XYZ file of C-alpha atoms in Angstrom:
687
model
C 61.327 31.729 79.176
C 63.204 34.617 80.697
C 63.459 32.378 83.732
C 64.861 29.390 81.819
C 67.647 31.424 80.186
C 68.287 33.254 83.783
C 68.675 29.698 85.100
C 71.032 28.910 82.296
C 73.258 31.727 83.343
C 73.296 30.744 86.780
C 74.311 26.997 85.737
C 77.025 28.453 83.592
C 78.455 30.681 86.304
C 78.695 27.339 88.476
C 80.441 25.495 85.544
C 82.824 28.642 85.288
C 83.491 28.755 89.079
C 84.013 24.967 89.260
C 86.456 25.036 86.260
C 88.337 28.144 87.708
C 88.781 26.449 91.258
C 90.051 23.347 89.598
C 92.515 25.341 87.647
C 93.587 27.319 90.516
C 94.142 24.090 92.547
C 96.227 22.626 89.744
C 98.306 25.872 89.555
C 98.929 26.520 93.228
C 98.999 22.868 94.824
C 100.326 20.627 91.849
C 104.053 20.259 91.483
C 105.708 20.915 88.214
C 106.369 17.076 87.440
C 102.872 16.170 88.126
C 101.804 18.945 85.527
C 104.379 17.647 82.983
C 103.225 14.082 83.500
C 99.428 15.251 82.917
C 100.619 16.919 79.769
C 99.429 20.378 80.772
C 102.975 21.719 81.294
C 106.298 21.923 79.513
C 109.489 22.336 81.866
C 112.453 23.194 81.150
C 111.464 25.399 78.239
C 113.950 26.540 75.476
C 113.020 29.825 73.634
C 114.037 30.117 69.960
C 113.470 32.927 67.384
C 110.701 35.475 67.592
C 109.155 37.291 64.693
C 105.884 39.189 63.374
C 103.558 36.815 61.456
C 101.389 37.756 58.694
C 98.891 39.168 61.286
C 101.359 41.477 62.469
C 101.277 39.389 65.769
C 104.610 39.129 67.656
C 105.156 35.335 68.060
C 107.976 33.139 69.593
C 108.998 29.471 69.302
C 109.600 27.413 72.383
C 110.454 23.716 72.785
C 110.787 21.017 75.027
C 113.820 18.582 75.312
C 112.731 16.261 78.340
C 109.579 14.291 79.015
C 109.024 13.970 75.178
C 107.208 10.729 75.476
C 104.369 12.509 77.280
C 101.297 13.323 75.189
C 100.586 16.985 75.883
C 97.337 18.757 75.940
C 98.607 21.912 74.212
C 96.392 22.903 70.974
C 96.333 25.933 68.702
C 94.096 28.481 70.018
C 94.407 27.553 73.900
C 95.437 30.245 76.304
C 98.795 29.610 78.170
C 100.979 31.388 80.906
C 104.584 31.359 81.415
C 106.446 30.698 85.052
C 110.027 30.705 86.062
C 111.523 28.727 88.836
C 114.339 30.112 91.311
C 117.165 28.446 92.776
C 115.025 27.379 95.825
C 112.360 25.716 93.553
C 109.703 28.567 94.065
C 107.470 29.115 91.064
C 106.838 32.904 89.945
C 104.131 33.196 87.284
C 104.881 35.968 84.727
C 101.776 38.214 84.527
C 100.308 38.017 81.239
C 98.597 35.384 79.134
C 99.448 34.351 75.513
C 97.993 32.019 72.996
C 99.207 28.963 71.225
C 99.519 29.615 67.487
C 101.040 26.329 66.399
C 102.092 23.118 68.038
C 103.794 19.817 67.321
C 105.052 17.027 69.495
C 108.068 19.128 70.894
C 107.826 22.722 69.456
C 105.273 25.427 69.868
C 104.704 28.694 68.566
C 103.105 31.310 70.837
C 101.646 34.571 70.243
C 102.556 37.382 72.695
C 100.730 40.270 73.894
C 103.698 42.880 73.713
C 107.365 43.080 73.167
C 107.760 43.573 76.867
C 106.366 40.193 77.227
C 108.996 38.862 75.126
C 111.673 40.379 76.969
C 110.240 38.776 80.247
C 110.315 35.142 78.928
C 113.724 35.669 77.348
C 115.427 36.831 80.564
C 114.002 34.020 82.611
C 116.534 31.061 83.398
C 114.428 28.331 84.171
C 111.211 28.802 82.189
C 108.019 26.848 82.038
C 104.676 26.996 80.020
C 101.172 25.792 81.040
C 97.666 25.804 80.119
C 95.562 28.673 81.251
C 91.912 28.892 82.058
C 89.912 29.936 79.031
C 87.931 32.894 80.381
C 87.418 34.452 76.921
C 84.904 31.791 75.814
C 83.124 32.046 79.082
C 82.937 35.836 78.768
C 81.531 35.622 75.404
C 78.845 33.205 76.547
C 77.825 35.426 79.533
C 77.418 38.444 77.331
C 75.453 36.465 74.877
C 72.904 35.356 77.542
C 72.750 38.797 78.859
C 71.910 40.156 75.366
C 69.248 37.634 74.996
C 67.773 38.113 78.343
C 67.317 41.840 77.965
C 66.341 41.868 74.278
C 63.194 43.532 73.620
C 61.374 44.425 70.271
C 64.120 43.290 68.002
C 64.777 40.068 66.142
C 66.769 38.609 68.883
C 63.817 38.925 71.062
C 61.581 37.167 68.402
C 63.796 34.449 67.963
C 64.251 33.791 71.801
C 60.429 33.608 72.200
C 60.106 31.384 69.347
C 62.700 28.968 70.506
C 61.653 28.896 74.070
C 57.814 28.703 73.868
C 55.397 26.426 72.099
C 54.196 29.324 69.961
C 54.211 28.268 66.063
C 57.114 29.256 63.924
C 56.364 30.982 60.558
C 57.197 29.703 57.187
C 57.523 30.988 53.645
C 54.772 29.783 51.203
C 56.557 29.151 48.117
C 56.092 25.729 46.138
C 58.101 22.893 47.320
C 61.808 22.870 46.077
C 62.751 19.437 44.532
C 66.211 17.750 45.049
C 65.689 14.406 42.973
C 69.181 13.444 43.920
C 68.462 13.280 47.599
C 66.496 10.549 49.248
C 63.019 11.391 50.359
C 63.930 12.188 53.842
C 66.700 14.468 52.996
C 64.551 16.047 50.248
C 61.892 16.891 52.701
C 64.730 18.266 55.342
C 66.206 20.449 52.837
C 62.734 21.839 51.747
C 61.715 22.483 55.252
C 65.146 24.461 55.779
C 64.325 26.714 52.796
C 60.868 27.426 53.982
C 61.721 28.201 57.518
C 61.430 31.791 58.379
C 62.307 31.634 61.940
C 63.884 28.109 62.837
C 64.301 24.494 61.670
C 66.057 21.283 62.840
C 67.723 18.845 60.871
C 67.990 15.763 62.805
C 70.753 13.550 61.386
C 71.348 10.074 62.991
C 74.555 8.319 62.294
C 75.677 7.865 58.610
C 72.169 9.443 57.218
C 73.779 12.149 55.277
C 73.311 15.093 57.203
C 76.348 16.950 56.020
C 75.044 16.300 52.493
C 71.692 17.534 53.152
C 72.964 20.690 54.848
C 75.297 21.436 51.898
C 72.400 21.222 49.588
C 70.207 23.321 51.823
C 73.167 26.201 52.131
C 73.823 25.854 48.391
C 70.072 26.501 47.524
C 69.807 29.239 50.218
C 72.617 31.151 48.319
C 70.352 31.406 45.323
C 68.219 33.822 47.547
C 70.848 35.348 49.801
C 74.278 36.940 49.019
C 75.856 35.430 51.953
C 75.230 33.072 55.035
C 76.816 32.382 58.288
C 77.867 28.730 59.032
C 79.045 27.715 62.492
C 79.814 24.768 64.542
C 81.068 23.987 68.061
C 84.409 22.524 66.824
C 87.001 23.398 64.330
C 86.913 19.976 63.031
C 83.160 20.066 62.396
C 83.230 23.364 60.723
C 86.186 22.479 58.450
C 84.383 19.219 57.458
C 81.315 21.175 56.145
C 83.544 24.061 54.697
C 85.324 21.410 52.728
C 82.173 19.981 51.346
C 80.911 23.478 50.286
C 84.220 24.221 48.660
C 84.134 21.231 46.808
C 80.561 22.612 45.459
C 82.293 25.611 44.140
C 81.188 27.844 47.046
C 83.448 30.534 48.087
C 84.001 29.802 51.706
C 85.866 32.335 53.800
C 86.967 30.664 57.115
C 87.339 32.811 60.135
C 89.572 31.824 63.117
C 92.932 30.669 64.156
C 94.568 29.243 60.902
C 96.699 26.777 62.875
C 93.460 25.025 64.101
C 92.254 24.608 60.304
C 92.722 21.605 58.267
C 95.444 21.963 55.376
C 92.527 21.497 52.915
C 91.039 24.692 54.429
C 94.037 26.790 54.751
C 93.735 28.575 51.328
C 90.200 29.819 52.421
C 91.243 31.285 55.670
C 91.105 35.034 56.163
C 94.769 35.225 56.873
C 95.953 33.307 53.723
C 93.597 35.287 51.575
C 94.978 38.395 53.285
C 98.454 37.496 52.603
C 97.831 36.713 48.952
C 95.907 40.158 48.156
C 97.555 42.235 45.691
C 97.771 45.321 48.313
C 99.425 43.092 50.931
C 103.180 43.696 49.908
C 102.189 47.577 50.243
C 100.691 47.113 53.818
C 103.587 45.127 54.915
C 106.227 47.528 53.890
C 104.169 50.223 55.902
C 104.089 48.053 58.912
C 107.871 47.388 58.649
C 108.548 51.058 58.397
C 106.397 51.693 61.587
C 108.345 49.082 63.545
C 111.685 50.784 62.385
C 110.334 54.252 63.433
C 109.618 52.845 66.845
C 113.039 51.431 67.189
C 114.860 54.509 65.722
C 116.350 57.201 68.043
C 117.175 59.422 65.253
C 115.670 62.713 64.410
C 113.255 64.800 66.071
C 110.861 62.637 68.449
C 107.911 64.726 67.625
C 108.287 64.467 63.852
C 108.993 60.841 64.231
C 105.800 60.266 66.176
C 103.840 62.490 63.476
C 105.180 60.237 60.789
C 104.168 56.958 62.714
C 100.644 58.454 63.074
C 100.369 58.942 59.174
C 101.779 55.639 58.516
C 99.274 53.908 60.862
C 96.386 55.851 59.420
C 97.358 54.621 55.843
C 97.900 50.988 57.218
C 94.265 51.173 58.627
C 92.944 52.275 55.329
C 94.782 49.579 53.373
C 93.523 46.721 56.016
C 90.008 48.057 55.630
C 90.230 47.852 51.632
C 91.779 44.278 51.825
C 89.231 43.151 54.304
C 86.283 44.571 52.635
C 87.398 42.859 49.385
C 87.840 39.476 50.995
C 84.257 39.710 52.397
C 82.716 40.859 49.331
C 83.775 37.820 47.357
C 82.768 35.438 49.931
C 79.307 33.600 49.805
C 79.742 31.528 53.169
C 81.455 32.843 56.263
C 82.411 29.607 58.265
C 83.695 29.710 61.844
C 83.159 28.244 65.252
C 80.283 29.514 67.461
C 82.900 31.363 69.561
C 84.814 32.659 66.449
C 81.424 34.350 65.350
C 82.327 37.043 67.971
C 85.615 37.571 66.024
C 86.378 41.460 65.488
C 86.266 40.898 61.775
C 82.586 40.074 61.895
C 81.690 43.032 64.126
C 78.685 44.797 62.699
C 77.981 42.108 60.184
C 74.583 40.435 59.814
C 73.300 37.456 57.837
C 69.938 36.604 56.611
C 70.658 32.759 57.666
C 72.614 31.385 60.172
C 73.387 27.407 59.996
C 74.654 25.459 63.125
C 76.219 22.199 62.429
C 76.661 19.610 65.370
C 74.302 21.666 67.366
C 73.509 18.863 69.904
C 77.379 19.280 71.286
C 77.093 23.125 71.919
C 75.894 24.757 75.057
C 72.864 26.905 74.319
C 74.930 29.904 75.540
C 77.383 29.283 72.771
C 74.685 29.191 70.016
C 73.401 32.665 71.113
C 76.775 34.241 70.377
C 76.173 33.561 66.821
C 72.405 33.942 66.653
C 72.754 37.598 67.671
C 74.057 38.031 63.902
C 71.146 36.304 62.099
C 67.648 36.665 61.260
C 66.851 33.041 61.008
C 68.414 29.746 62.436
C 68.915 26.408 61.135
C 70.299 23.679 63.475
C 71.591 20.433 62.491
C 72.859 17.495 64.475
C 71.679 14.500 66.703
C 70.701 15.253 70.331
C 70.835 11.366 70.791
C 74.585 11.516 70.299
C 77.413 13.370 72.276
C 76.123 16.244 74.533
C 78.081 19.288 75.511
C 80.805 18.640 77.992
C 79.928 19.852 81.383
C 82.422 19.309 84.268
C 80.631 20.561 87.341
C 78.376 18.048 88.903
C 75.924 20.677 90.131
C 75.786 22.305 86.718
C 75.133 19.136 85.141
C 72.490 18.090 87.556
C 70.735 21.508 87.083
C 70.585 20.813 83.140
C 73.484 22.952 81.627
C 73.975 20.232 79.198
C 70.478 20.574 77.789
C 71.005 22.168 74.232
C 69.022 24.712 72.332
C 68.423 21.935 69.797
C 66.680 19.706 72.342
C 64.706 22.857 73.393
C 63.400 23.425 69.838
C 62.686 19.612 69.403
C 60.515 19.458 72.520
C 58.754 22.908 71.682
C 58.744 22.835 67.970
C 58.175 19.162 66.870
C 56.862 20.555 63.378
C 60.095 22.281 62.849
C 62.205 19.074 63.154
C 62.890 16.855 60.185
C 64.577 13.607 60.723
C 66.798 11.746 58.167
C 65.982 8.094 58.101
C 68.218 6.406 55.573
C 71.660 5.569 56.659
C 74.487 4.740 54.255
C 77.138 3.777 56.772
C 76.799 0.523 58.619
C 75.785 -2.982 57.616
C 72.269 -3.592 58.810
C 73.345 -5.806 61.879
C 75.420 -3.039 63.212
C 72.707 -0.345 62.665
C 69.557 -2.237 63.974
C 70.371 -2.223 67.725
C 71.011 1.583 67.942
C 68.018 1.961 65.781
C 65.794 0.361 68.253
C 67.311 2.026 71.232
C 67.548 5.509 70.083
C 65.622 6.044 66.872
C 62.230 4.397 67.564
C 62.900 1.780 64.741
C 62.748 4.514 62.060
C 66.106 4.084 60.334
C 66.549 2.131 57.325
C 69.894 0.772 55.589
C 70.623 1.704 52.012
C 70.518 -1.540 49.963
C 74.368 -0.580 49.071
C 75.415 -0.947 52.730
C 72.868 -3.305 54.100
C 74.775 -6.502 53.695
C 78.175 -5.168 53.384
C 81.049 -7.068 55.197
C 84.687 -8.015 55.154
C 84.527 -11.768 55.292
C 82.220 -14.570 54.154
C 80.478 -16.272 57.076
C 81.138 -13.463 59.452
C 78.905 -11.669 61.660
C 78.974 -7.955 61.801
C 78.770 -7.418 65.494
C 80.772 -9.374 68.000
C 81.290 -9.544 71.774
C 84.473 -10.679 73.147
C 84.353 -11.390 76.741
C 87.042 -9.846 79.198
C 88.075 -11.186 82.401
C 88.021 -14.762 81.601
C 85.030 -17.157 82.131
C 81.842 -15.559 82.630
C 80.399 -16.023 86.018
C 77.767 -14.326 88.267
C 79.077 -11.544 90.229
C 79.275 -12.373 93.992
C 76.478 -10.729 96.102
C 78.020 -7.571 97.673
C 76.603 -8.598 101.003
C 78.522 -11.998 101.194
C 81.493 -11.380 98.830
C 83.952 -11.275 101.679
C 83.021 -14.766 102.654
C 83.220 -16.151 99.058
C 85.947 -18.243 98.184
C 86.555 -16.398 94.910
C 86.557 -13.083 96.503
C 89.599 -10.997 95.338
C 91.183 -8.483 97.578
C 90.290 -4.956 96.566
C 92.668 -2.150 96.277
C 91.595 1.282 97.588
C 92.647 4.858 96.807
C 91.707 7.992 98.555
C 90.607 10.655 95.772
C 88.890 13.683 95.916
C 85.635 13.743 94.013
C 85.937 17.047 92.524
C 89.158 16.201 90.841
C 87.894 13.183 89.451
C 84.839 14.778 87.903
C 87.143 17.519 86.629
C 89.531 15.365 84.930
C 87.303 12.930 83.300
C 87.220 9.919 85.606
C 83.798 10.660 86.150
C 81.724 12.388 83.398
C 79.659 14.311 85.919
C 76.860 14.004 88.350
C 75.465 11.137 86.097
C 78.185 8.835 87.030
C 78.504 9.898 90.717
C 74.815 8.651 90.904
C 75.364 5.627 89.197
C 78.012 4.511 91.418
C 76.318 5.445 94.645
C 74.250 2.079 94.886
C 73.238 0.100 97.757
C 75.880 -2.300 98.822
C 78.839 -0.128 97.734
C 81.584 0.804 99.951
C 81.902 4.023 97.877
C 80.865 6.985 99.968
C 80.616 10.675 98.939
C 78.095 13.184 98.555
C 77.496 14.354 94.794
C 75.865 17.683 96.166
C 78.999 19.003 97.878
C 81.119 21.495 96.026
C 84.828 21.542 95.105
C 86.931 20.813 98.211
C 83.836 20.048 100.452
C 83.110 16.631 102.179
C 85.730 13.862 102.968
C 87.593 11.933 100.339
C 86.173 8.681 99.546
C 87.278 5.286 98.977
C 86.984 3.361 95.713
C 87.558 -0.269 95.367
C 89.065 -1.833 92.238
C 89.353 -5.225 90.953
C 92.229 -7.065 89.247
C 91.070 -5.965 85.901
C 90.007 -2.018 86.212
C 92.352 0.372 87.983
C 93.281 4.044 87.954
C 95.715 5.003 85.324
C 99.119 6.277 86.488
C 98.059 9.762 86.414
C 95.148 8.936 88.704
C 92.709 10.789 86.326
C 91.382 8.094 84.228
C 90.896 4.508 84.184
C 93.015 1.491 82.589
C 92.250 -2.228 82.074
C 95.718 -3.685 81.146
C 94.473 -7.196 80.811
C 91.622 -6.024 78.393
C 94.124 -3.731 76.512
C 96.093 -6.937 75.781
C 92.925 -8.920 74.845
C 91.741 -6.081 72.597
C 95.114 -5.981 70.475
C 94.977 -9.674 70.253
C 91.510 -9.838 69.084
C 92.262 -7.308 66.414
C 95.481 -9.039 65.339
C 93.545 -12.387 65.070
C 91.058 -10.748 63.021
C 93.496 -9.012 60.666
C 95.154 -12.524 60.146
C 91.850 -13.827 59.009
C 91.452 -11.146 56.654
C 95.191 -11.084 55.402
C 97.597 -8.367 56.196
C 98.229 -7.934 52.379
C 94.509 -7.460 51.887
C 94.165 -4.858 54.576
C 96.867 -2.813 53.087
C 95.810 -3.392 49.394
C 92.130 -2.288 50.051
C 93.201 0.157 52.628
C 90.775 -1.015 55.174
C 90.826 1.360 58.061
C 90.469 0.475 61.839
C 89.464 2.486 64.837
C 90.097 1.492 68.400
C 87.837 3.189 70.720
C 87.768 3.463 74.445
C 85.580 5.794 76.672
C 88.676 6.231 78.940
C 91.618 8.430 78.228
C 94.012 6.364 80.192
C 93.119 3.165 78.124
C 93.669 5.145 74.902
C 97.086 6.080 75.844
C 97.857 2.616 77.065
C 96.698 1.074 73.838
C 98.603 3.800 71.866
C 101.774 2.734 73.737
C 101.386 -0.824 73.461
C 100.721 -0.668 69.665
C 103.834 1.585 69.109
C 105.958 -1.062 70.897
C 104.914 -4.026 69.026
C 106.625 -4.425 65.530
C 103.610 -6.370 64.288
C 101.617 -3.078 63.886
C 104.424 -0.979 62.321
C 103.134 -1.437 58.680
C 99.448 -0.909 59.553
C 99.681 2.019 61.980
C 98.788 4.570 59.241
C 95.508 2.619 58.993
C 94.896 2.498 62.831
C 93.268 5.399 64.918
C 92.992 5.010 68.715
C 90.809 7.791 70.332
C 88.107 8.216 72.831
C 84.504 8.209 72.022
C 84.393 12.224 71.698
C 87.603 11.848 69.538
C 85.513 9.643 67.055
C 82.353 11.879 66.838
C 81.599 12.344 63.133
C 83.915 9.777 61.989
C 83.745 6.156 60.466
C 85.960 3.215 59.978
C 85.730 -0.279 58.142
C 86.509 -1.924 61.259
C 85.762 -0.608 64.997
C 86.993 -2.295 68.130
C 85.770 -0.970 71.630
C 87.435 -1.425 74.792
C 84.933 -0.838 77.590
C 87.725 -1.100 80.565
C 85.022 -1.567 83.474
C 85.549 -4.676 85.468
C 84.472 -4.635 88.798
C 82.382 -6.538 91.527
C 79.824 -3.870 91.970
C 78.638 -3.654 88.400
C 79.531 -0.007 88.314
C 79.682 1.330 84.731
C 80.642 4.883 85.507
C 79.901 7.305 82.596
C 79.251 4.230 80.337
C 75.897 5.008 81.718
C 75.723 8.094 79.375
C 74.113 6.248 76.587
C 74.570 8.899 73.922
C 78.302 8.296 74.255
C 77.775 4.703 73.606
C 75.448 5.502 70.619
C 78.307 7.311 69.091
C 80.891 4.517 69.799
C 78.592 1.662 68.423
C 77.545 3.528 65.128
C 81.236 4.129 63.905
C 81.721 0.846 62.042
C 80.824 0.293 58.474
C 81.337 -3.479 58.326
C 82.723 -4.744 61.534
C 82.002 -3.895 65.185
C 83.871 -5.837 68.121
C 83.184 -5.022 71.720
C 85.652 -5.852 74.237
C 83.614 -6.092 77.463
C 83.119 -7.728 81.028
C 79.764 -8.748 80.907
C 79.222 -9.694 84.745
C 80.077 -6.008 85.209
C 78.379 -4.424 82.220
C 75.062 -6.364 81.905
C 74.152 -5.079 85.394
C 72.986 -2.033 83.174
C 69.830 -2.782 81.391
C 71.204 -1.244 78.055
C 74.258 -3.385 78.031
C 72.213 -6.392 78.937
C 70.139 -5.764 75.799
C 73.106 -5.101 73.775
C 74.653 -8.499 74.594
C 71.555 -10.325 74.242
C 71.200 -8.713 70.561
C 74.874 -9.807 69.645
C 74.313 -13.328 71.068
C 70.981 -13.676 69.010
C 73.103 -12.775 65.882
C 75.470 -15.550 66.521
C 72.865 -18.372 67.110
């Protein structure tokens, strides 16, 4: 048990060192223009107005006027650093870190640590900004693991022992609570949550109403507790469940960066409620007077400092009064797992902690929040997206094994699986049902036979790469008449792993097969070992940034296929019924290519508001009427890369309500048994 957690800490350290080294390489060795093209840097940067926001934070507006067509990676809450370029082209990094407060396509608002920092960037001639390593989250995770490992004789120690051993978890002995408006599996899960004294898991496969069940369980818990803590790994996930709770009339207080909150939840953020409090105007006046006194040089210096001290004391009292009033009214405190360490929550404890999308969170992240609770309820699906792990060594060591998985293994009696799905037509549901859920899922009658067109099949495979043919034998391919000349590139393994070409060690292992001319050692650390040569066929190649994969021919086929299907339905009907469409690709490069192609074609202009294009990760928790998946991989060796992570593919193929179209090169993909079974399943539907 302690050994397992110590092992987790060691693996987390490997992940941190890996990410830190990758960042340092990018910072020190990568040219400005390359950083700009990869969306991690704006240069040159223009500096606009500066001001104090409602939280009394000094912020500055910055913008870019060049490379505006490049999709950037800046997001609210992410750390950034500034740099300046001298006449010789040398870069000097300004020695402070800042945080993105707000960002849109070409404008950003950044919160600064001090007025001195503002002076440094306003005085710089050729200024730039780039993403910085997020060390804060790592620090919180390390602290949480240390606290859990060292815990003795307290509730944290008890929860640790319960989660990491097979010792039985205890339950309350009250009569079953009925939820007649839920289906039997949902009702069973909600009742189990209420009975759990220590821990419970709600396993929610796609479309089974996990959020609905969790909301009911939280709502009923609030009849027994004054306040609960609700967390999730991402802002999107926590906002979604917060919105559902608000719709039930629950007073939700959203803690976290307000710029990372959806418009619907803005009114429930701590900052917005703070601003709207009756005492806020008085507090703002005191803060203004303090800043004026700091800037003033009139009068006796000692008297001025005494006055500032008195005003600060009064401001602190007002802040405390406002804060306590806001928390006293709230029934649910909602934040990300990292956000649970926010200073506003210091010293606060909760009877129950609910963690949504727990299967996407590193175990260390969960313990950040668990420290504040007496019992823990986890909800998610460990057969969908796992946590993101960049280090091959950390991945092979099991850093991606979540606390939810551990509890499911050690405490099967504490797990309740939802079994009725309300999203997909039955033909879309059946394959993932057999592959991932032991055939336990059922389709609700209302969706079982749903569809868009008569005489249509819910799942379709469109062959990429022309006519299907057996892939040549690797040992004889050079002598084959249909052998195509391979392109090769020298790329370092760590950079590919770190930037998403490989999903980690799993993909590295998948491509190291007999007969391949790909040579690398997945065990070597960053910068170790020689570069390797990777062969590509005509279809699949590296994206222009060298960090992802694209298949231009398949992208063209994907849009043409979607065009043809829309014409069958009718554009007018699509617009009238607002049938929404999702285009998914496992590779960021293909996503960017598809977005670019869609923007350039006037045919799609009236439909763009109904079409979303994103990676598998970007579609987690979402659904669309029509889903098209561009698989990208097309090579002689049958290498599927991180498509071998079947949990990701489970997400991709379960997003569609009525129509699922897969664009794939079967000679490549069907070398893998999963895709061979998928193709056979689809072929059988069409017979």
